[in-house]
Coordinates of C-alpha atoms in Angstrom, one line a residue:
M1 CA -29.8 -40.6 26.1
K2 CA -29.1 -44.2 25.1
N3 CA -30.1 -43.4 21.6
E4 CA -27.6 -40.7 21.3
A5 CA -24.7 -42.7 22.7
G6 CA -25.1 -45.3 20.0
P7 CA -24.2 -43.1 17.1
Q8 CA -21.3 -41.6 19.0
K9 CA -19.8 -45.0 19.6
G10 CA -20.1 -45.9 16.0
S11 CA -18.5 -42.7 14.9
A12 CA -15.6 -43.2 17.2
L13 CA -15.1 -46.8 16.0
S14 CA -15.2 -45.6 12.4
L15 CA -12.6 -42.9 13.2
G16 CA -10.4 -45.4 14.9
L17 CA -10.5 -47.8 11.9
S18 CA -9.7 -45.0 9.6
F19 CA -6.7 -44.0 11.7
I20 CA -5.4 -47.6 11.7
V21 CA -5.8 -47.8 7.9
V22 CA -3.9 -44.5 7.5
V23 CA -1.1 -45.7 9.7
L24 CA -0.8 -49.0 7.9
Y25 CA -0.8 -47.2 4.6
V26 CA 2.0 -44.9 5.7
L27 CA 4.0 -47.9 7.0
L28 CA 3.7 -49.5 3.7
L29 CA 4.6 -46.4 1.8
I30 CA 7.8 -45.8 3.9
P31 CA 9.8 -48.8 2.3
L32 CA 8.5 -47.8 -1.2
A33 CA 9.4 -44.2 -0.6
R34 CA 12.9 -45.3 0.6
Q35 CA 13.3 -47.3 -2.5
A36 CA 12.1 -44.5 -4.7
V37 CA 14.5 -42.0 -3.1
G38 CA 17.2 -44.5 -3.3
W39 CA 16.7 -45.1 -7.1
Y40 CA 16.5 -41.3 -7.6
F41 CA 20.0 -40.9 -6.1
F42 CA 21.2 -44.1 -7.7
N43 CA 20.3 -42.7 -11.1
R44 CA 22.6 -39.8 -10.6
A45 CA 25.4 -42.5 -10.9
T46 CA 27.9 -40.5 -8.8
E47 CA 29.7 -41.2 -5.5
S48 CA 27.4 -38.8 -3.6
G49 CA 24.4 -40.2 -5.4
L50 CA 25.2 -43.8 -4.5
L51 CA 26.0 -42.8 -0.8
S52 CA 22.6 -41.0 -0.6
A53 CA 20.8 -44.0 -2.2
G54 CA 22.4 -46.3 0.4
H55 CA 21.4 -43.9 3.2
F56 CA 17.7 -43.9 2.1
D57 CA 17.5 -47.6 1.2
S58 CA 20.1 -49.1 3.7
G59 CA 18.9 -52.7 3.3
N60 CA 19.7 -52.8 -0.4
D61 CA 23.0 -54.6 -1.1
T62 CA 23.2 -53.1 -4.6
Y63 CA 24.3 -49.7 -3.5
P64 CA 27.4 -50.7 -1.4
Y65 CA 28.4 -53.1 -4.1
L66 CA 28.3 -50.4 -6.8
L67 CA 30.2 -48.1 -4.5
G68 CA 32.8 -50.7 -4.1
K69 CA 33.1 -51.1 -7.8
L70 CA 33.2 -47.3 -8.2
Y71 CA 36.2 -47.0 -5.8
L72 CA 38.0 -50.1 -7.3
T73 CA 37.7 -49.2 -11.0
D74 CA 38.5 -45.4 -10.6
I75 CA 41.1 -44.9 -13.3
Q76 CA 42.7 -41.8 -11.8
T77 CA 42.5 -42.6 -8.0
P78 CA 41.5 -46.2 -7.3
A79 CA 40.7 -46.7 -3.6
P80 CA 40.7 -50.4 -2.9
D81 CA 40.5 -50.0 0.8
K82 CA 37.2 -48.1 0.5
A83 CA 36.0 -50.7 -2.1
I84 CA 36.7 -53.4 0.5
A85 CA 34.6 -51.7 3.1
H86 CA 31.6 -51.4 0.8
Y87 CA 31.9 -54.9 -0.7
R88 CA 31.9 -56.3 2.8
R89 CA 28.9 -54.2 3.6
S90 CA 27.1 -55.5 0.5
I91 CA 28.0 -59.1 1.4
S92 CA 26.7 -58.7 5.0
L93 CA 23.4 -57.8 3.4
N94 CA 23.4 -60.6 0.9
P95 CA 26.2 -63.2 1.3
L96 CA 25.1 -65.3 -1.7
Q97 CA 26.2 -62.8 -4.4
S98 CA 29.2 -64.3 -6.1
G99 CA 30.0 -61.1 -7.9
A100 CA 30.6 -59.2 -4.7
W101 CA 32.9 -62.0 -3.5
T102 CA 34.8 -61.9 -6.8
E103 CA 35.3 -58.1 -6.6
L104 CA 36.2 -58.3 -2.9
S105 CA 39.0 -60.7 -4.0
R106 CA 40.3 -58.3 -6.6
A107 CA 40.3 -55.4 -4.0
Y108 CA 42.2 -57.6 -1.5
R109 CA 44.7 -58.4 -4.2
M110 CA 45.3 -54.8 -5.0
T111 CA 46.2 -54.1 -1.3
G112 CA 48.5 -57.2 -1.1
R113 CA 46.2 -59.2 1.1
Q114 CA 46.7 -62.5 -0.7
K115 CA 45.2 -64.9 1.8
E116 CA 42.0 -62.9 2.1
A117 CA 41.8 -62.6 -1.7
E118 CA 42.1 -66.4 -1.9
R119 CA 39.3 -67.0 0.6
A120 CA 37.0 -64.5 -1.1
L121 CA 37.6 -66.1 -4.5
E122 CA 37.0 -69.6 -3.1
R123 CA 33.7 -68.5 -1.8
A124 CA 32.8 -67.0 -5.2
V125 CA 33.6 -70.2 -6.9
K126 CA 31.5 -72.3 -4.5
L127 CA 28.6 -69.9 -5.1
S128 CA 28.8 -69.9 -9.0
P129 CA 30.6 -73.0 -10.2
N130 CA 28.9 -72.7 -13.6
D131 CA 30.1 -69.1 -14.4
P132 CA 32.8 -69.5 -17.1
G133 CA 34.0 -66.0 -16.6
L134 CA 34.5 -66.6 -12.9
M135 CA 36.3 -69.9 -13.5
W136 CA 38.7 -68.2 -15.9
D137 CA 39.4 -65.4 -13.4
A138 CA 40.0 -68.0 -10.7
G139 CA 42.3 -70.0 -12.9
T140 CA 44.4 -67.0 -13.8
F141 CA 44.5 -65.7 -10.2
W142 CA 45.8 -69.1 -9.0
I143 CA 48.3 -69.2 -11.8
T144 CA 49.8 -65.8 -10.7
S145 CA 49.8 -67.1 -7.1
G146 CA 51.8 -70.1 -8.2
M147 CA 48.9 -72.5 -7.3
T148 CA 49.0 -74.7 -10.4
A149 CA 46.7 -77.4 -9.1
E150 CA 44.0 -75.0 -8.1
A151 CA 44.4 -73.2 -11.4
F152 CA 44.0 -76.5 -13.4
T153 CA 40.9 -77.4 -11.3
A154 CA 39.3 -74.0 -12.3
F155 CA 40.3 -74.4 -15.9
R156 CA 39.0 -77.9 -16.1
R157 CA 35.6 -76.6 -14.9
Y158 CA 36.0 -73.9 -17.5
L159 CA 36.4 -76.4 -20.3
L160 CA 33.3 -78.3 -19.3
I161 CA 31.3 -75.0 -19.6
E162 CA 33.1 -73.6 -22.6
P163 CA 34.4 -76.4 -24.8
D164 CA 35.0 -74.2 -27.7
Y165 CA 38.1 -72.6 -26.0
Q166 CA 40.0 -75.9 -25.4
T167 CA 42.8 -75.1 -27.7
M168 CA 43.6 -71.8 -25.9
V169 CA 43.5 -73.5 -22.4
Y170 CA 45.7 -76.4 -23.6
D171 CA 48.2 -74.1 -25.1
L172 CA 48.3 -72.1 -21.8
S173 CA 48.7 -75.3 -19.7
W174 CA 51.7 -76.4 -21.7
K175 CA 53.4 -73.0 -21.1
L176 CA 52.7 -73.5 -17.4
R177 CA 53.5 -77.0 -16.9
P178 CA 54.9 -79.0 -19.9
D179 CA 53.9 -82.4 -18.6
N180 CA 51.5 -84.4 -20.7
A181 CA 50.6 -86.9 -18.0
Y182 CA 49.9 -84.2 -15.4
I183 CA 47.8 -82.1 -17.9
F184 CA 45.9 -85.0 -19.1
R185 CA 45.1 -86.3 -15.5
N186 CA 44.3 -82.8 -14.0
L187 CA 43.0 -80.7 -16.8
V188 CA 41.4 -82.7 -19.6
P189 CA 37.7 -83.7 -18.8
E190 CA 37.0 -87.5 -19.2
T191 CA 34.8 -87.2 -22.2
Y192 CA 35.4 -88.2 -25.8
E193 CA 34.8 -84.6 -27.0
H194 CA 37.6 -83.2 -24.7
R195 CA 40.1 -85.9 -25.2
S196 CA 39.8 -85.9 -29.0
K197 CA 40.2 -82.2 -29.0
Y198 CA 43.3 -82.5 -26.7
L199 CA 44.6 -85.1 -29.2
A200 CA 44.0 -82.6 -32.0
Y201 CA 45.9 -79.9 -30.1
L202 CA 48.8 -82.2 -29.5
M203 CA 49.0 -83.1 -33.3
S204 CA 48.9 -79.4 -34.2
A205 CA 51.8 -78.8 -31.8
K206 CA 53.6 -81.8 -33.4
K207 CA 53.9 -83.6 -30.1
T208 CA 54.2 -87.2 -31.5
V209 CA 54.9 -89.1 -28.3
E210 CA 52.2 -87.3 -26.3
A211 CA 49.7 -87.8 -29.1
Q212 CA 50.2 -91.4 -29.2
E213 CA 49.8 -91.7 -25.4
V214 CA 46.4 -89.8 -25.6
W215 CA 45.2 -91.9 -28.6
K216 CA 45.3 -95.0 -26.5
T217 CA 42.9 -93.5 -24.1
L218 CA 40.2 -92.7 -26.6
D219 CA 37.0 -94.7 -26.5
Q220 CA 37.1 -96.7 -29.7
G221 CA 33.3 -97.2 -29.5
S222 CA 32.9 -93.4 -29.8
L223 CA 35.7 -92.9 -32.4
R224 CA 34.8 -90.5 -35.2
Q225 CA 36.1 -91.3 -38.6
D226 CA 37.5 -87.7 -39.0
D227 CA 39.5 -88.1 -35.8
F228 CA 40.9 -91.5 -36.9
I229 CA 42.0 -90.2 -40.4
A230 CA 43.5 -87.1 -38.8
Y231 CA 45.5 -89.2 -36.4
V232 CA 46.8 -91.6 -39.1
N233 CA 47.7 -88.6 -41.3
F234 CA 49.6 -87.2 -38.5
L235 CA 51.7 -90.3 -38.0
I236 CA 52.3 -90.6 -41.7
S237 CA 53.4 -87.0 -42.0
N238 CA 55.9 -87.5 -39.2
G239 CA 57.3 -90.6 -40.8
L240 CA 55.8 -93.0 -38.2
Y241 CA 54.7 -95.4 -40.9
E242 CA 54.8 -98.6 -38.7
Q243 CA 52.6 -97.0 -36.0
A244 CA 50.3 -95.6 -38.6
G245 CA 50.0 -99.0 -40.2
E246 CA 49.1 -100.7 -36.9
V247 CA 46.4 -98.1 -36.1
W248 CA 45.1 -98.3 -39.7
K249 CA 44.8 -102.1 -39.6
E250 CA 43.1 -102.1 -36.2
I251 CA 40.5 -99.6 -37.0
T252 CA 39.7 -100.6 -40.6
G253 CA 39.6 -104.2 -39.5
K254 CA 36.5 -103.3 -37.5
I255 CA 34.8 -102.0 -40.7
G256 CA 33.2 -105.0 -42.5
D257 CA 34.2 -104.2 -46.1
R258 CA 37.6 -102.7 -45.6
E259 CA 39.9 -105.7 -45.6
R260 CA 42.4 -105.6 -48.5
D261 CA 43.8 -108.6 -50.3
E262 CA 47.4 -108.1 -49.3
A263 CA 48.7 -110.7 -51.8
A264 CA 46.9 -108.9 -54.7
S265 CA 48.2 -105.4 -54.3
L266 CA 49.7 -103.0 -51.9
V267 CA 47.1 -100.3 -53.0
W268 CA 44.3 -99.8 -50.6
N269 CA 40.8 -99.6 -52.4
S270 CA 42.6 -100.3 -55.7
G271 CA 39.4 -100.4 -57.7
F272 CA 37.5 -97.6 -55.8
E273 CA 34.9 -100.2 -54.8
H274 CA 34.5 -98.9 -51.2
E275 CA 33.8 -95.5 -49.8
I276 CA 37.0 -93.4 -50.2
L277 CA 38.2 -92.3 -46.7
N278 CA 40.1 -89.4 -48.1
G279 CA 43.2 -89.9 -46.0
G280 CA 45.3 -92.3 -44.1
F281 CA 46.4 -95.1 -46.4
D282 CA 43.3 -94.7 -48.6
W283 CA 42.9 -92.4 -51.5
Q284 CA 42.9 -88.7 -51.1
I285 CA 40.8 -86.8 -53.6
R286 CA 41.5 -83.2 -54.6
E287 CA 39.5 -80.8 -56.7
T288 CA 40.1 -77.4 -57.9
E289 CA 38.4 -74.8 -60.0
G290 CA 37.4 -76.5 -63.3
V291 CA 38.2 -80.0 -62.0
N292 CA 35.4 -82.3 -60.8
V293 CA 36.2 -85.8 -59.4
F294 CA 33.5 -88.5 -59.1
L295 CA 32.9 -92.2 -58.8
D296 CA 31.3 -93.7 -61.9
E297 CA 29.4 -96.9 -61.7
S298 CA 28.5 -96.8 -65.5
V299 CA 32.2 -96.9 -66.5
H300 CA 34.7 -99.4 -65.0
M301 CA 37.5 -101.7 -66.0
T302 CA 37.3 -104.0 -63.0
G303 CA 34.7 -104.4 -60.2
R304 CA 31.6 -102.2 -60.4
R305 CA 32.9 -98.7 -60.6
S306 CA 35.9 -96.4 -61.4
L307 CA 37.1 -93.0 -60.5
G308 CA 36.4 -90.2 -63.0
V309 CA 37.6 -86.7 -63.5
V310 CA 36.0 -84.0 -65.7
F311 CA 37.9 -80.9 -66.9
D312 CA 35.7 -77.9 -67.9
G313 CA 37.9 -76.5 -70.7
K314 CA 38.4 -73.1 -69.0
H315 CA 41.4 -73.8 -66.9
N316 CA 45.0 -75.0 -66.9
P317 CA 45.3 -77.0 -63.7
D318 CA 48.3 -78.7 -62.1
I319 CA 46.7 -81.3 -59.8
A320 CA 47.1 -84.7 -58.4
F321 CA 43.3 -85.4 -58.3
A322 CA 43.8 -88.8 -56.6
S323 CA 46.8 -89.9 -54.4
E324 CA 47.6 -92.5 -51.9
V325 CA 50.5 -93.1 -49.5
I326 CA 51.8 -96.7 -49.5
R327 CA 54.4 -98.3 -47.3
V328 CA 57.3 -99.9 -49.1
I329 CA 60.6 -101.6 -48.2
P330 CA 63.7 -99.4 -48.8
G331 CA 65.7 -100.8 -51.7
A332 CA 63.0 -103.2 -52.9
S333 CA 61.8 -103.2 -56.6
Y334 CA 58.1 -102.5 -57.4
Q335 CA 55.8 -102.4 -60.3
L336 CA 52.9 -99.9 -60.4
K337 CA 50.0 -100.7 -62.8
G338 CA 46.8 -99.0 -63.6
N339 CA 44.2 -98.5 -66.3
I340 CA 43.3 -95.1 -67.8
K341 CA 40.3 -94.3 -70.1
T342 CA 39.9 -91.0 -71.9
E343 CA 37.1 -89.2 -73.8
A344 CA 37.7 -86.0 -75.8
L345 CA 40.6 -85.0 -73.6
T346 CA 42.3 -82.0 -75.0
T347 CA 45.8 -80.5 -74.8
T348 CA 49.0 -82.6 -74.9
N349 CA 49.2 -82.5 -71.1
G350 CA 46.6 -85.2 -70.3
V351 CA 46.3 -87.7 -67.4
F352 CA 49.1 -89.9 -66.2
L353 CA 50.2 -91.9 -63.1
Q354 CA 53.1 -90.8 -61.1
V355 CA 55.0 -92.3 -58.1
T356 CA 57.3 -90.2 -55.8
G357 CA 58.9 -90.8 -52.5
H358 CA 57.1 -89.7 -49.3
N359 CA 59.3 -87.6 -47.1
C360 CA 62.3 -88.8 -49.1
A361 CA 64.1 -87.9 -52.2
G362 CA 65.4 -89.8 -55.2
L363 CA 62.1 -91.1 -56.7
D364 CA 59.9 -89.5 -59.3
K365 CA 58.7 -91.6 -62.1
R366 CA 55.7 -91.2 -64.5
S367 CA 53.7 -93.3 -66.9
E368 CA 52.7 -92.4 -70.4
V369 CA 50.4 -89.4 -70.7
M370 CA 46.9 -90.3 -71.9
T371 CA 45.0 -87.8 -74.1
G372 CA 42.2 -87.7 -76.8
T373 CA 39.7 -90.5 -76.8
A374 CA 40.9 -94.0 -75.9
F375 CA 39.5 -97.2 -74.4
W376 CA 41.1 -98.6 -71.3
K377 CA 44.8 -98.5 -71.7
E378 CA 47.4 -99.9 -69.2
A379 CA 49.8 -97.4 -67.5
L380 CA 53.0 -99.1 -66.2
I381 CA 55.8 -97.8 -63.9
D382 CA 58.8 -100.0 -62.6
F383 CA 60.8 -98.4 -59.9
D384 CA 63.2 -99.2 -57.0
A385 CA 62.4 -97.7 -53.6
P386 CA 65.4 -95.6 -52.5
A387 CA 67.3 -96.7 -49.4
S388 CA 65.8 -93.7 -47.5
C389 CA 62.2 -94.3 -48.5
S390 CA 59.8 -96.3 -46.3
A391 CA 56.7 -95.0 -48.2
V392 CA 55.8 -93.7 -51.6
V393 CA 53.0 -91.7 -53.0
V394 CA 51.0 -93.0 -56.0
M395 CA 49.1 -90.3 -57.9
A396 CA 46.8 -89.8 -60.8
R397 CA 47.7 -86.4 -62.1
R398 CA 47.5 -83.7 -64.7
E399 CA 50.4 -81.3 -65.2
R400 CA 50.0 -77.7 -66.0
S401 CA 50.8 -76.9 -69.7
P402 CA 53.1 -74.1 -70.7
K403 CA 51.5 -73.8 -74.1
L404 CA 49.1 -71.0 -75.3
D405 CA 46.4 -73.7 -76.0
N406 CA 46.4 -75.0 -72.5
K407 CA 42.9 -75.1 -71.3
I408 CA 42.0 -78.8 -70.8
E409 CA 38.6 -80.2 -71.5
G410 CA 37.2 -83.7 -71.4
T411 CA 36.9 -86.8 -69.2
A412 CA 39.3 -89.4 -67.9
W413 CA 38.8 -92.5 -65.7
I414 CA 41.2 -94.7 -63.7
D415 CA 40.6 -98.1 -62.3
G416 CA 42.4 -101.2 -61.1
I417 CA 45.5 -99.4 -59.6
S418 CA 48.0 -102.0 -58.2
L419 CA 51.4 -102.0 -56.7
R420 CA 53.4 -105.2 -56.2
Q421 CA 56.9 -105.9 -55.0
Q422 CA 59.0 -107.5 -57.7
V423 CA 60.7 -110.7 -56.5
S424 CA 64.1 -111.1 -58.0
V425 CA 64.8 -114.5 -59.5
Q426 CA 68.2 -115.9 -59.2
T427 CA 69.7 -117.9 -62.2
S428 CA 71.7 -121.1 -61.7
S429 CA 74.9 -119.3 -62.7
S430 CA 74.3 -116.5 -60.1
K431 CA 73.7 -119.2 -57.4
K432 CA 77.1 -120.7 -58.2
R433 CA 78.8 -117.4 -57.9

């Protein structure tokens, strides 16, 4: 009998273990089955499908979130109240999803529940401070709510994440609150990249006073040459010659080889010995189709190089291939000198020097036109600065020809360009008078 009981016990134990395994297997399958059924109904992408999916997989926060979105974005019959209920259900299952808080805020707004909308949006912002879309939504929401300070905080964060959209944000901020000090303090991030971009915006908007205020805040140690030149050009174009001169002197004074012999000439970089900054009070070089400008160390009248220009013989350009803005004293007399060399330069319209008023009328004088092949020849212009002129433009130029044979070919060089004020000498008879 004992021998028979042993196998029976083993069989019962085996059956018990099998039963437990089956139960555990079923328990493991139930969640998977729920998820599978949930996904089946979810893929039907309808209200009933999402409701069924949520019923079979009730612990999944996705389905109530999608139902909320479905009710909120229904074009024909939006149901924000239903959306709110489902968003809140989704958040109760997963309170860390910023998207649900954002959508809940929108639903509250649609029902006029402003305070609840604010709280929901604040929660979303805290959860996802690096989401640029959320920062933009938050900023625009607070703008429409009249909460400028909160809006600027959100936009400031947006600018740190999306620096490429600075111009758009700065333009919007000026429409909201046209106060440079407030915008600079509360919106513009404290980095060179952002401050220089804000300066560029102010210059494009022609805000001269505000641009000068922001310029003073830039880190000079991080100053880029392009930003410096653009700012000086801005001041010059607005007739702020004194301010432009001060900035020019300050910045170029920090560059070792940039100092100019003031007593020798008013022209900056008169012999093209230094790198051309292409703006400010240095030379600006322009090229066009068929015109190539270059620095030539093999040909020069003074120093170690000159500025050359090559015409390809296929075009009839009208171009000032080199120009420079120079400050002058209104009513004073000046003499402009330069040296021009030509080689096989065709057409009667060759190369010459020209001086005109900058932002003022009453001055337009030219030197002799140089053509053909000729060694270095002096070009000379005497002029009086009109009473309305505080600056002039000195140019090396070729004028378009009206003739049939007008395609210019050849090479020209300029060097040793100088501008000096002419000091009037009183005679003894004039002193007596």
